[in-house]
GROMACS .gro file of N, CA and C in nm:
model
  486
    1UNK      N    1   8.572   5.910  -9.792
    1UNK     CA    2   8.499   5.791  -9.835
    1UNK      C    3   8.487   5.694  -9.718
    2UNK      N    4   8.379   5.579  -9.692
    2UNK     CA    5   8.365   5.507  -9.621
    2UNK      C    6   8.420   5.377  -9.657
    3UNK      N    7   8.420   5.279  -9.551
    3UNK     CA    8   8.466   5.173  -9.561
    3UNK      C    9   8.466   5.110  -9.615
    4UNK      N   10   8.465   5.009  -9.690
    4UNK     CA   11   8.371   4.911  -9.734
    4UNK      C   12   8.374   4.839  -9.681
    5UNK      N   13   8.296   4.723  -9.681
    5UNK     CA   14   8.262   4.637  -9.561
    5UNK      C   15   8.244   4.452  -9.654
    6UNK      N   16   8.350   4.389  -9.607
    6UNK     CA   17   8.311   4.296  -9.659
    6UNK      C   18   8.367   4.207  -9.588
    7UNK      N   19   8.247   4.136  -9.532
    7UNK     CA   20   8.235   4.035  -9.447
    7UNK      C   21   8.228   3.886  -9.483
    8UNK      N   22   8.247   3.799  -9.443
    8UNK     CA   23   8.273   3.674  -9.481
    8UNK      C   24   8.157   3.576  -9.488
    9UNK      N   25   8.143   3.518  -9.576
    9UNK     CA   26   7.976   3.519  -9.609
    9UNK      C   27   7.920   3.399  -9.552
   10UNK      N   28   8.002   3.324  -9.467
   10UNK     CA   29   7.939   3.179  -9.383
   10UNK      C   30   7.885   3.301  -9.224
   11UNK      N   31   8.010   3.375  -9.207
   11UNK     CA   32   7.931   3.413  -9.080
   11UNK      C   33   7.808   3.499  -9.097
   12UNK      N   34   7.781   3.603  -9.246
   12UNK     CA   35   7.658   3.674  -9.280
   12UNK      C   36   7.558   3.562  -9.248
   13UNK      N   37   7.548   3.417  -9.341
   13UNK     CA   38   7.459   3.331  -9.344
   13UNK      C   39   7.369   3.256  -9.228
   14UNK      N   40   7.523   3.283  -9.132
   14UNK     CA   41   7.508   3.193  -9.059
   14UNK      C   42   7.368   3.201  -8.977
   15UNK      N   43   7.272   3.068  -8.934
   15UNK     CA   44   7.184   3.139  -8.870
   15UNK      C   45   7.184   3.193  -8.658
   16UNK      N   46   7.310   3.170  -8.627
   16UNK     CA   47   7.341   3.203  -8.503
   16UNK      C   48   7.447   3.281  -8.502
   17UNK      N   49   7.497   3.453  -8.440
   17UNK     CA   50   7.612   3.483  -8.516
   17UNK      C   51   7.644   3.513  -8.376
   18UNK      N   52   7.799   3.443  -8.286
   18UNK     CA   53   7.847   3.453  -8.159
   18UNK      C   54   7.988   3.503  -8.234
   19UNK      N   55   8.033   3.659  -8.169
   19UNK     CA   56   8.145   3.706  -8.164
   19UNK      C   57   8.242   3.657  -8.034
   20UNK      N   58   8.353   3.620  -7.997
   20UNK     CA   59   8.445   3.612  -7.853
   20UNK      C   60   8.543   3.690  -7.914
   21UNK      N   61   8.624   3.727  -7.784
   21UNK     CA   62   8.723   3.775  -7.763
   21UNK      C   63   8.772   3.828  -7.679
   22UNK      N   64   8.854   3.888  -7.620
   22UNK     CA   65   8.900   3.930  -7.488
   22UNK      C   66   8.949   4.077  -7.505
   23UNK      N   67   8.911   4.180  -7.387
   23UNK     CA   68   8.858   4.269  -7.412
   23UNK      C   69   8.981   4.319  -7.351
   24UNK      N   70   9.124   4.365  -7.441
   24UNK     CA   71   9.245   4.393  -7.375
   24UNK      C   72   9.248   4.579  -7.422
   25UNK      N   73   9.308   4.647  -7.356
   25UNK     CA   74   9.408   4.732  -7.426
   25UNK      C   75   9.451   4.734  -7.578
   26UNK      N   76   9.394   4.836  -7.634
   26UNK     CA   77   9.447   4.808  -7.801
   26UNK      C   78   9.504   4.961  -7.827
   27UNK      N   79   9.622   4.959  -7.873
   27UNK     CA   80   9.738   5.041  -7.907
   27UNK      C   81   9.601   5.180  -7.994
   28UNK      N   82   9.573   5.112  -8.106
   28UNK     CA   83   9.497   5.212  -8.172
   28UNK      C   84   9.312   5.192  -8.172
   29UNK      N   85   9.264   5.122  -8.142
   29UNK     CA   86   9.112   5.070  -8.114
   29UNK      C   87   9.063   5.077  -8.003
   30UNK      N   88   9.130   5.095  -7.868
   30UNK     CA   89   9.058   5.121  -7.746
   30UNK      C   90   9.095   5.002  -7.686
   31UNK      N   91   9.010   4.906  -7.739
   31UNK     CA   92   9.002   4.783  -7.673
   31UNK      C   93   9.048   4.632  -7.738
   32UNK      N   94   9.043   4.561  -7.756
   32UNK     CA   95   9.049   4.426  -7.845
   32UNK      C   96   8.888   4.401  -7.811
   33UNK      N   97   8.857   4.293  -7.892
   33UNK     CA   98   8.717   4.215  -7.838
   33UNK      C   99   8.608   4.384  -7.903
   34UNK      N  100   8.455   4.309  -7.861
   34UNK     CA  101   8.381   4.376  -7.915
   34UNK      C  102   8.341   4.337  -8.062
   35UNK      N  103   8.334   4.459  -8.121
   35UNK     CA  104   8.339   4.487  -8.267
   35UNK      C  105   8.472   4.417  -8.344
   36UNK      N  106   8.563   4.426  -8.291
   36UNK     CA  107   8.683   4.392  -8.361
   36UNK      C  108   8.629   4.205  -8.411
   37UNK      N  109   8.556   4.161  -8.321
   37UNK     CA  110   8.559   3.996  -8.352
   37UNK      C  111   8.479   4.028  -8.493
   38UNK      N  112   8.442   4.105  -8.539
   38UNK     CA  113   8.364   4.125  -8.692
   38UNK      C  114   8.459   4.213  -8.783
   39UNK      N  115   8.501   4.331  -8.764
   39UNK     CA  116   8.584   4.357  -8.790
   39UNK      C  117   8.697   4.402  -8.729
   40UNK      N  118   8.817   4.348  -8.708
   40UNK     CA  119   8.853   4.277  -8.895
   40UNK      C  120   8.865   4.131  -8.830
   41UNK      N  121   8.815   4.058  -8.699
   41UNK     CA  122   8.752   3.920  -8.700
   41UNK      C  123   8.742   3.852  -8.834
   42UNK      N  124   8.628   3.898  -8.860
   42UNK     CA  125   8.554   3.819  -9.026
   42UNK      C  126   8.576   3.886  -9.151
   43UNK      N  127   8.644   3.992  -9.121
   43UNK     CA  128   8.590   4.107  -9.250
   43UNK      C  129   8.729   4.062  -9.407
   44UNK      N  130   8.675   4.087  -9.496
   44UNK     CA  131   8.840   4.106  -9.571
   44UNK      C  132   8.937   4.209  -9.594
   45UNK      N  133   9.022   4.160  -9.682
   45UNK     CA  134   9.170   4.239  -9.610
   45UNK      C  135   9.118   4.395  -9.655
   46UNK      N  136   9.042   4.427  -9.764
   46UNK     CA  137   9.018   4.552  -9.826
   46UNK      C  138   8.976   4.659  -9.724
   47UNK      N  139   8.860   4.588  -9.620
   47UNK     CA  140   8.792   4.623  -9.489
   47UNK      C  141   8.887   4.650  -9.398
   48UNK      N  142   8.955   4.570  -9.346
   48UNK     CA  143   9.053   4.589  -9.241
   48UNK      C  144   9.169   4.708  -9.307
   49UNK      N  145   9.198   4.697  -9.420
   49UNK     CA  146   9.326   4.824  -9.454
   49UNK      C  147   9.226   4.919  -9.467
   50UNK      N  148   9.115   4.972  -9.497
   50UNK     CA  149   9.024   5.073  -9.481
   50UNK      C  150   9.000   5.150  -9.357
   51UNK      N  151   9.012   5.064  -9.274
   51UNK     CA  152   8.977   5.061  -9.142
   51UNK      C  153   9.107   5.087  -9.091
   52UNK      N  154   9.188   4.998  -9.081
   52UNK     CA  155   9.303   5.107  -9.010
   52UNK      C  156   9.383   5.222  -9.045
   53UNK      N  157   9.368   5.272  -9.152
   53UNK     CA  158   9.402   5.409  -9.164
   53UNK      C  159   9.361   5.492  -9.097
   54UNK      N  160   9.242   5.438  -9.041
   54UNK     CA  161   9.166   5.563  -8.957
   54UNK      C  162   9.235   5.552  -8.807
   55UNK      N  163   9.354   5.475  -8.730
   55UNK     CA  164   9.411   5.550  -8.672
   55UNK      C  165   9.517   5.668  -8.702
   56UNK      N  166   9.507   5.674  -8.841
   56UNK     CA  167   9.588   5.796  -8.852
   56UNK      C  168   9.498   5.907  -8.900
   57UNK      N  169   9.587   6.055  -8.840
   57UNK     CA  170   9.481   6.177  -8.805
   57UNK      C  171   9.488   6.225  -8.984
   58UNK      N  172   9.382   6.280  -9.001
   58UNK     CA  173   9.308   6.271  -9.147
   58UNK      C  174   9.391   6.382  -9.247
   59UNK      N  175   9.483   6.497  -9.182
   59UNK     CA  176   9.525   6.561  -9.253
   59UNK      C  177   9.711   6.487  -9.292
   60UNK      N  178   9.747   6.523  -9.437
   60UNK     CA  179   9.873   6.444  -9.456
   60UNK      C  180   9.980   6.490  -9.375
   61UNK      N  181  10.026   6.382  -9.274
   61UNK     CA  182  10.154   6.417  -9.231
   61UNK      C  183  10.164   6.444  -9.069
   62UNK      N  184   9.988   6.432  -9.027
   62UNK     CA  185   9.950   6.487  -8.910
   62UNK      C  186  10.002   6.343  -8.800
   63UNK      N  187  10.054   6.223  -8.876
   63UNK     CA  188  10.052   6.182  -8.748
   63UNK      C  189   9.977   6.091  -8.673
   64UNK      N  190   9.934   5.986  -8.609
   64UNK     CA  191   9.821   5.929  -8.532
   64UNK      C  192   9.718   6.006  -8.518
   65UNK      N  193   9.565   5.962  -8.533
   65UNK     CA  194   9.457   6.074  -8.448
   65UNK      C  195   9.472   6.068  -8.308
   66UNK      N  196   9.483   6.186  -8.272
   66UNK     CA  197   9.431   6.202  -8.091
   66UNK      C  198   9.364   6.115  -8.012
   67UNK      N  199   9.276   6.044  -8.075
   67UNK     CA  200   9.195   5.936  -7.992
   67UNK      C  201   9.208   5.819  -8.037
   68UNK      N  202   9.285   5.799  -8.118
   68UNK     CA  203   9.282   5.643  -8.185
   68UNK      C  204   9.396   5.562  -8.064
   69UNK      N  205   9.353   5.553  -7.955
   69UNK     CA  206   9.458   5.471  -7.844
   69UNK      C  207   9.419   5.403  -7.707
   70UNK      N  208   9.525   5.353  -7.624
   70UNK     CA  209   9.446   5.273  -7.550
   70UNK      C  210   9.353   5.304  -7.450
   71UNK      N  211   9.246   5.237  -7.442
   71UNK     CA  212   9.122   5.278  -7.373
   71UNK      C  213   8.995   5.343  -7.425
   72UNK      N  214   9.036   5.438  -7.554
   72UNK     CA  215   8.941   5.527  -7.608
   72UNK      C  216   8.876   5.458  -7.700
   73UNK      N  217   8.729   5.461  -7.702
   73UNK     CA  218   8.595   5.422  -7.777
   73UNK      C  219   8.575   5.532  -7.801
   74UNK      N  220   8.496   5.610  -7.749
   74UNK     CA  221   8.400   5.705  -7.747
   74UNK      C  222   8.416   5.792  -7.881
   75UNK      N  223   8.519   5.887  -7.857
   75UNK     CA  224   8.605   5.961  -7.999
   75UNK      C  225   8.677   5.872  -8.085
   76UNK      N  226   8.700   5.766  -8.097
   76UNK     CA  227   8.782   5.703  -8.185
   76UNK      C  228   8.747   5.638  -8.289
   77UNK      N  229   8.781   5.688  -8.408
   77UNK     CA  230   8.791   5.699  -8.530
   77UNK      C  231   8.791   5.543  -8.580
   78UNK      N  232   8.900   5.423  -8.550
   78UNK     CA  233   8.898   5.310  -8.542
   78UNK      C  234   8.810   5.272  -8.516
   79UNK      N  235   8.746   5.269  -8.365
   79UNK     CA  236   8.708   5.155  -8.324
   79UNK      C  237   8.569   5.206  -8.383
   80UNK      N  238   8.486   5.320  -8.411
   80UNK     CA  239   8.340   5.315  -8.440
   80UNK      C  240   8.343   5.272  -8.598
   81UNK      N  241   8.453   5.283  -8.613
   81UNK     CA  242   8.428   5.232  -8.772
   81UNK      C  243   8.374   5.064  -8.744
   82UNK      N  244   8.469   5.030  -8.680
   82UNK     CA  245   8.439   4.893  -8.647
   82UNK      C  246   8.345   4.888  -8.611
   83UNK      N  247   8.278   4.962  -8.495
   83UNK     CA  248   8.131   4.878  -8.434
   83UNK      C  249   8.039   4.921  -8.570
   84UNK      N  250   8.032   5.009  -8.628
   84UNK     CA  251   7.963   5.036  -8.768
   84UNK      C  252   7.962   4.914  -8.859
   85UNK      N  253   8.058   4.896  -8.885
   85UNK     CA  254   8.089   4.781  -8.941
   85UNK      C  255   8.009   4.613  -8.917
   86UNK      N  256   8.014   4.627  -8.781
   86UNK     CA  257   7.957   4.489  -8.717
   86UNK      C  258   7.823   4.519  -8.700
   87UNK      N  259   7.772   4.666  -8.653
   87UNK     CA  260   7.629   4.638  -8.654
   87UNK      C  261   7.596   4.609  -8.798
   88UNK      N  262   7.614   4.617  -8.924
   88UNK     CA  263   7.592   4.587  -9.036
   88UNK      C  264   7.522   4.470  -9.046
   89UNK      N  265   7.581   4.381  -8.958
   89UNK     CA  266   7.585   4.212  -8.942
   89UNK      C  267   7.511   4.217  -8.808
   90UNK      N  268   7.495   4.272  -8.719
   90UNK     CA  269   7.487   4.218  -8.634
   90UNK      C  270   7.441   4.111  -8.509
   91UNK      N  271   7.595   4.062  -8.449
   91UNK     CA  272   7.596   3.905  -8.414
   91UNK      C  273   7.459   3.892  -8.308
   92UNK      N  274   7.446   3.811  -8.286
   92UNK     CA  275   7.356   3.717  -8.168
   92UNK      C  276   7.398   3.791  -8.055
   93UNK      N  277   7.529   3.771  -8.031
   93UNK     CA  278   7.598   3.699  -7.904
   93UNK      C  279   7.752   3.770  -7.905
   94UNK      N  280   7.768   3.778  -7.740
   94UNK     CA  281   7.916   3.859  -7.753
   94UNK      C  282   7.941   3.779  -7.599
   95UNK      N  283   8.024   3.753  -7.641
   95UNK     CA  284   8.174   3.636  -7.497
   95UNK      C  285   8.295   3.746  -7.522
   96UNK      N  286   8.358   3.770  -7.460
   96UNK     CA  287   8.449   3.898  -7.399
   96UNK      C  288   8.481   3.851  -7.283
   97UNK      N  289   8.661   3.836  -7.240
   97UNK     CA  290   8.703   3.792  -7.110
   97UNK      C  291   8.771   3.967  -7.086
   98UNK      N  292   8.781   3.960  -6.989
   98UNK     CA  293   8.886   4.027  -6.930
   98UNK      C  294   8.977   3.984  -6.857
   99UNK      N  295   9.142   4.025  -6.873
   99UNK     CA  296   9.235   3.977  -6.825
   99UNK      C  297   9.347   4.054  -6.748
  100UNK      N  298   9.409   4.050  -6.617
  100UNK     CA  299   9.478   4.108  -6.572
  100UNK      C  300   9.624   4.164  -6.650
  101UNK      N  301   9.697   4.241  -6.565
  101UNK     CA  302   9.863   4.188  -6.609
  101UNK      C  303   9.903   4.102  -6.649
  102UNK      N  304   9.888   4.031  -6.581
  102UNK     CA  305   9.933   3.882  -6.559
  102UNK      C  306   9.881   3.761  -6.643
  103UNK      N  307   9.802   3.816  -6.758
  103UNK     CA  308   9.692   3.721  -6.824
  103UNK      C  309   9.601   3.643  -6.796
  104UNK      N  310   9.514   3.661  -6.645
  104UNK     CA  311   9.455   3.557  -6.552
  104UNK      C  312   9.324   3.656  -6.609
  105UNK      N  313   9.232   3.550  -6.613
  105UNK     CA  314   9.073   3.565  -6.584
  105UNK      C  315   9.032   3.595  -6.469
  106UNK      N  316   8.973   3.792  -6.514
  106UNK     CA  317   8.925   3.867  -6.421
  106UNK      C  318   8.767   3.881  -6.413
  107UNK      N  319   8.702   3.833  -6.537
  107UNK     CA  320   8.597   3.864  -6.546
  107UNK      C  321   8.561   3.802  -6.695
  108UNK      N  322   8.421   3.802  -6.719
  108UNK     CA  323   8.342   3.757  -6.849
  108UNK      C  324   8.253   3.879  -6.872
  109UNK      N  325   8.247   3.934  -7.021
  109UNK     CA  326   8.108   4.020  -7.042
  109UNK      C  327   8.056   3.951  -7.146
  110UNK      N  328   7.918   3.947  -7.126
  110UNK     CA  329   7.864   3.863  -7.238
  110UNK      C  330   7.731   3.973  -7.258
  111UNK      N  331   7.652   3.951  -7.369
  111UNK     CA  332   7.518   3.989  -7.383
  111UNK      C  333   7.532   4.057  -7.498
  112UNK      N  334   7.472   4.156  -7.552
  112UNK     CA  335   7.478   4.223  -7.684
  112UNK      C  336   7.689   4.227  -7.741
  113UNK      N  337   7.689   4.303  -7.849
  113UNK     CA  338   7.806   4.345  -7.914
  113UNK      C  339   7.785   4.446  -7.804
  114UNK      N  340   7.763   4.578  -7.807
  114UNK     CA  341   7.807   4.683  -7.735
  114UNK      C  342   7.787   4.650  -7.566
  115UNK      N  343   7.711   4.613  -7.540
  115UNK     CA  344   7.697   4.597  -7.347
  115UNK      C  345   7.775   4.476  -7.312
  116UNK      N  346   7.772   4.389  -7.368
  116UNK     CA  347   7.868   4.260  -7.353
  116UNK      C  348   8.043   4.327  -7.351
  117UNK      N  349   8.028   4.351  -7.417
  117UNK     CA  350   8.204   4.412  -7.446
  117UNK      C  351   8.201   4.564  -7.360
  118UNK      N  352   8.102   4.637  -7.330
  118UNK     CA  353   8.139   4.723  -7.212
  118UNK      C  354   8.183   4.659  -7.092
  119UNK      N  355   8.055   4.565  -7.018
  119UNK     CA  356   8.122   4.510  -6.914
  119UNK      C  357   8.245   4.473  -6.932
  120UNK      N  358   8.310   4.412  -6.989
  120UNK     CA  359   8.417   4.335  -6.977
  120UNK      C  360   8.522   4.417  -6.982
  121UNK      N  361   8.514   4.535  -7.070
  121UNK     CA  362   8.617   4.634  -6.997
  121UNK      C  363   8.618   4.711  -6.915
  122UNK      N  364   8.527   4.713  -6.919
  122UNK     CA  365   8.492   4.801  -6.752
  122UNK      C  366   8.573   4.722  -6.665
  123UNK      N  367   8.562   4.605  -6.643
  123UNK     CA  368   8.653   4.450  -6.591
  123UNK      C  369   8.804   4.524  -6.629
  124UNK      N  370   8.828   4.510  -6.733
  124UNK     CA  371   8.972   4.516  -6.785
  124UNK      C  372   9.034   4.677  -6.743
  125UNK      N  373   8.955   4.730  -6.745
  125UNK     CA  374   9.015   4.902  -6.662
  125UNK      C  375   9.055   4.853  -6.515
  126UNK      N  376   8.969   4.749  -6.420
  126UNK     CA  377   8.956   4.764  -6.289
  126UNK      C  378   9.075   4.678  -6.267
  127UNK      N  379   9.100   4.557  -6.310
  127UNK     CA  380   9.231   4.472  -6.346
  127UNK      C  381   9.363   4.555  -6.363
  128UNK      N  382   9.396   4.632  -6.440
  128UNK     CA  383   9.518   4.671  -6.487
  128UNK      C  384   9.504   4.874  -6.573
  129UNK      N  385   9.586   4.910  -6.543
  129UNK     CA  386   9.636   4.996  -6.604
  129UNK      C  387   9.665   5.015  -6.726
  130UNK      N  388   9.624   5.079  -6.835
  130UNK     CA  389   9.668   5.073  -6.957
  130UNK      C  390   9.843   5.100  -6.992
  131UNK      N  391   9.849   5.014  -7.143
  131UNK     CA  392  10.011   5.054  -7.120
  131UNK      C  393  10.049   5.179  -7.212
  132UNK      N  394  10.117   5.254  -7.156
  132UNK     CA  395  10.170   5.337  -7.231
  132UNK      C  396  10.166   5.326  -7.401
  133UNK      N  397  10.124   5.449  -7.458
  133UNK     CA  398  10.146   5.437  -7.567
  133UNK      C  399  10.250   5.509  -7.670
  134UNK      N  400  10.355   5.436  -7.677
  134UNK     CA  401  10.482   5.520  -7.740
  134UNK      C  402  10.559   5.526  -7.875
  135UNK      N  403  10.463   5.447  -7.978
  135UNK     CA  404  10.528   5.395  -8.113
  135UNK      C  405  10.496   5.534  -8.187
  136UNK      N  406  10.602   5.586  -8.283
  136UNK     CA  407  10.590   5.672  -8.386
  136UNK      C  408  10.535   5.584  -8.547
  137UNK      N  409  10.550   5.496  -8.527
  137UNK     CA  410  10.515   5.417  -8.628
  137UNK      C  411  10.472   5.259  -8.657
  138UNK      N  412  10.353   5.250  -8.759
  138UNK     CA  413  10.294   5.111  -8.752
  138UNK      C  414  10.404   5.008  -8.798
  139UNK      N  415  10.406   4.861  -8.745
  139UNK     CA  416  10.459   4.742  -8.725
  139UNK      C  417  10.434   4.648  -8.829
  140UNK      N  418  10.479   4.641  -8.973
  140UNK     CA  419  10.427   4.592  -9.075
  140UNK      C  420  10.482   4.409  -9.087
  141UNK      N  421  10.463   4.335  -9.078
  141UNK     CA  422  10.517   4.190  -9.029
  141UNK      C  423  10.638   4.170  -9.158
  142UNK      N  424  10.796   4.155  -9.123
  142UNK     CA  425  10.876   4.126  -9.189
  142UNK      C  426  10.848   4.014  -9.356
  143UNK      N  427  10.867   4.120  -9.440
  143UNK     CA  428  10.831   4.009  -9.536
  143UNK      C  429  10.666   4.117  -9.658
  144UNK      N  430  10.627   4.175  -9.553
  144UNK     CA  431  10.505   4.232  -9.631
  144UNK      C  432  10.501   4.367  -9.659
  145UNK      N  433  10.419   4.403  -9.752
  145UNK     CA  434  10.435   4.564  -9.760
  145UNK      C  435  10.310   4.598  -9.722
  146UNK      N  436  10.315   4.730  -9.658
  146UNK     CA  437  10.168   4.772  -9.615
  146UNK      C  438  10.107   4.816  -9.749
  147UNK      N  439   9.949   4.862  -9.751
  147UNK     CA  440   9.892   4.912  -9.893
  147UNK      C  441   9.923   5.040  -9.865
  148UNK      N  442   9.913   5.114  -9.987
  148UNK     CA  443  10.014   5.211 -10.038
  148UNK      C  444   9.925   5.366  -9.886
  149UNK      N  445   9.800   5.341  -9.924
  149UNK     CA  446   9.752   5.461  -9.803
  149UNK      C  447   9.826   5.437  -9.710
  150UNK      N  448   9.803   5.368  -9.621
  150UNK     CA  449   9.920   5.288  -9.513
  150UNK      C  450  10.079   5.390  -9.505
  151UNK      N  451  10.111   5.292  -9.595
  151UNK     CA  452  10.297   5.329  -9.610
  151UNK      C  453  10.294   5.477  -9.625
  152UNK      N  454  10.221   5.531  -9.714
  152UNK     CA  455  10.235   5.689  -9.736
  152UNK      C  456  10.191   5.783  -9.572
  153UNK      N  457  10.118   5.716  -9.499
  153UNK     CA  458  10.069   5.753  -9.391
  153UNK      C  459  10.175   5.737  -9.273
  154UNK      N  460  10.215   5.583  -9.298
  154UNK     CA  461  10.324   5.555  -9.177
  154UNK      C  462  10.441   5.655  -9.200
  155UNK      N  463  10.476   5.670  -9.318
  155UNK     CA  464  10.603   5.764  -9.348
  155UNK      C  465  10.558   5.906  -9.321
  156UNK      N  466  10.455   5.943  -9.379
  156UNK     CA  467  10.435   6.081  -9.307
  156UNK      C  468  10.453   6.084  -9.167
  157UNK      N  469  10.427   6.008  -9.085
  157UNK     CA  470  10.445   6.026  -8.928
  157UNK      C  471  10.602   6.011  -8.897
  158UNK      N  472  10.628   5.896  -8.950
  158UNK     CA  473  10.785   5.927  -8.884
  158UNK      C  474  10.884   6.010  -8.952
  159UNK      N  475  10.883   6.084  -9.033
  159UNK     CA  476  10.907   6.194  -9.080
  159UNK      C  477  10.860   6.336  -8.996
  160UNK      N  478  10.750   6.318  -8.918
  160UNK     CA  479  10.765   6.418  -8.825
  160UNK      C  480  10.812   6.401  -8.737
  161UNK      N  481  10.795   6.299  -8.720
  161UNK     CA  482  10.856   6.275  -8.528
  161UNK      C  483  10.947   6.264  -8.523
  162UNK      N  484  11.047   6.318  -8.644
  162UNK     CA  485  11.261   6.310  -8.574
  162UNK      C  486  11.275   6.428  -8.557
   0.00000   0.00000   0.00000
């Protein structure tokens, strides 16, 4: 099944639609920035837990997908959901920094959702090295429970990986 997509209805309305964000290393999405400033930027929570299941690989128990990690667009399951998602809407305008190690301004990509947020990582590859990616399992914020696809997903993985 697909996503559903539900976006927040001042920015649908709005009549100028400018995404920002900074175009880092993302554990399971490739990148930060882009698509992400829409979803899950604007989107609701139903959208965003839809959406991140899809870094995990589709059969039960399998684990993360292969491409859902840092640097990867192209094959990744996440992040096209997302740009899918945002072209739905899609904004005006895309502001995207890129940032070193060090968190310093290396660069700006601006112009469409997709070419705006290429440059800027293209920027963010030339800046820094991606970081390793080593978690067996998602980071649920003390206090909350993930939705049940989620938890049944996170537990299938770390159940393999001992």
């Amino acid at each position: 099944a697909g996503t559903p997509v539900w976006i927040n209805k001042l920015f649908v309305a709005a009549p100028l639609r400018i995404v920002t964000g900074a175009a880092n290393y993302h554990d399971f999405a490739g990148f930060s920035g882009g698509p992400k400033g829409v979803l899950p930027g604007v989107a609701g929570q139903r959208s965003i837990n839809a959406n991140h299941v899809r870094m995990f690989a589709a059969e039960p128990g399998g684990g993360f997908h292969p491409t859902a990690m840092n640097g990867e667009t192209t094959a990744n399951p996440t992040w096209s959901d997302m740009a899918e998602a945002a072209h739905l809407v899609e904004p005006d305008f895309l502001v995207n920094v890129a940032l070193n190690a060090r968190q310093e301004l290396v660069a700006v990509g601006a112009g469409t959702l997709i070419g705006g947020h290429a440059a800027a990582c293209d920027s963010a590859e030339k800046a820094a090295a991606p970081l390793p990616t080593t978690s067996t399992s998602a980071q649920i914020p003390s206090g909350k429970a993930p939705p049940a696809g989620i938890a049944a997903a996170v537990a299938s993985s770390a159940s393999d990986s001992r």
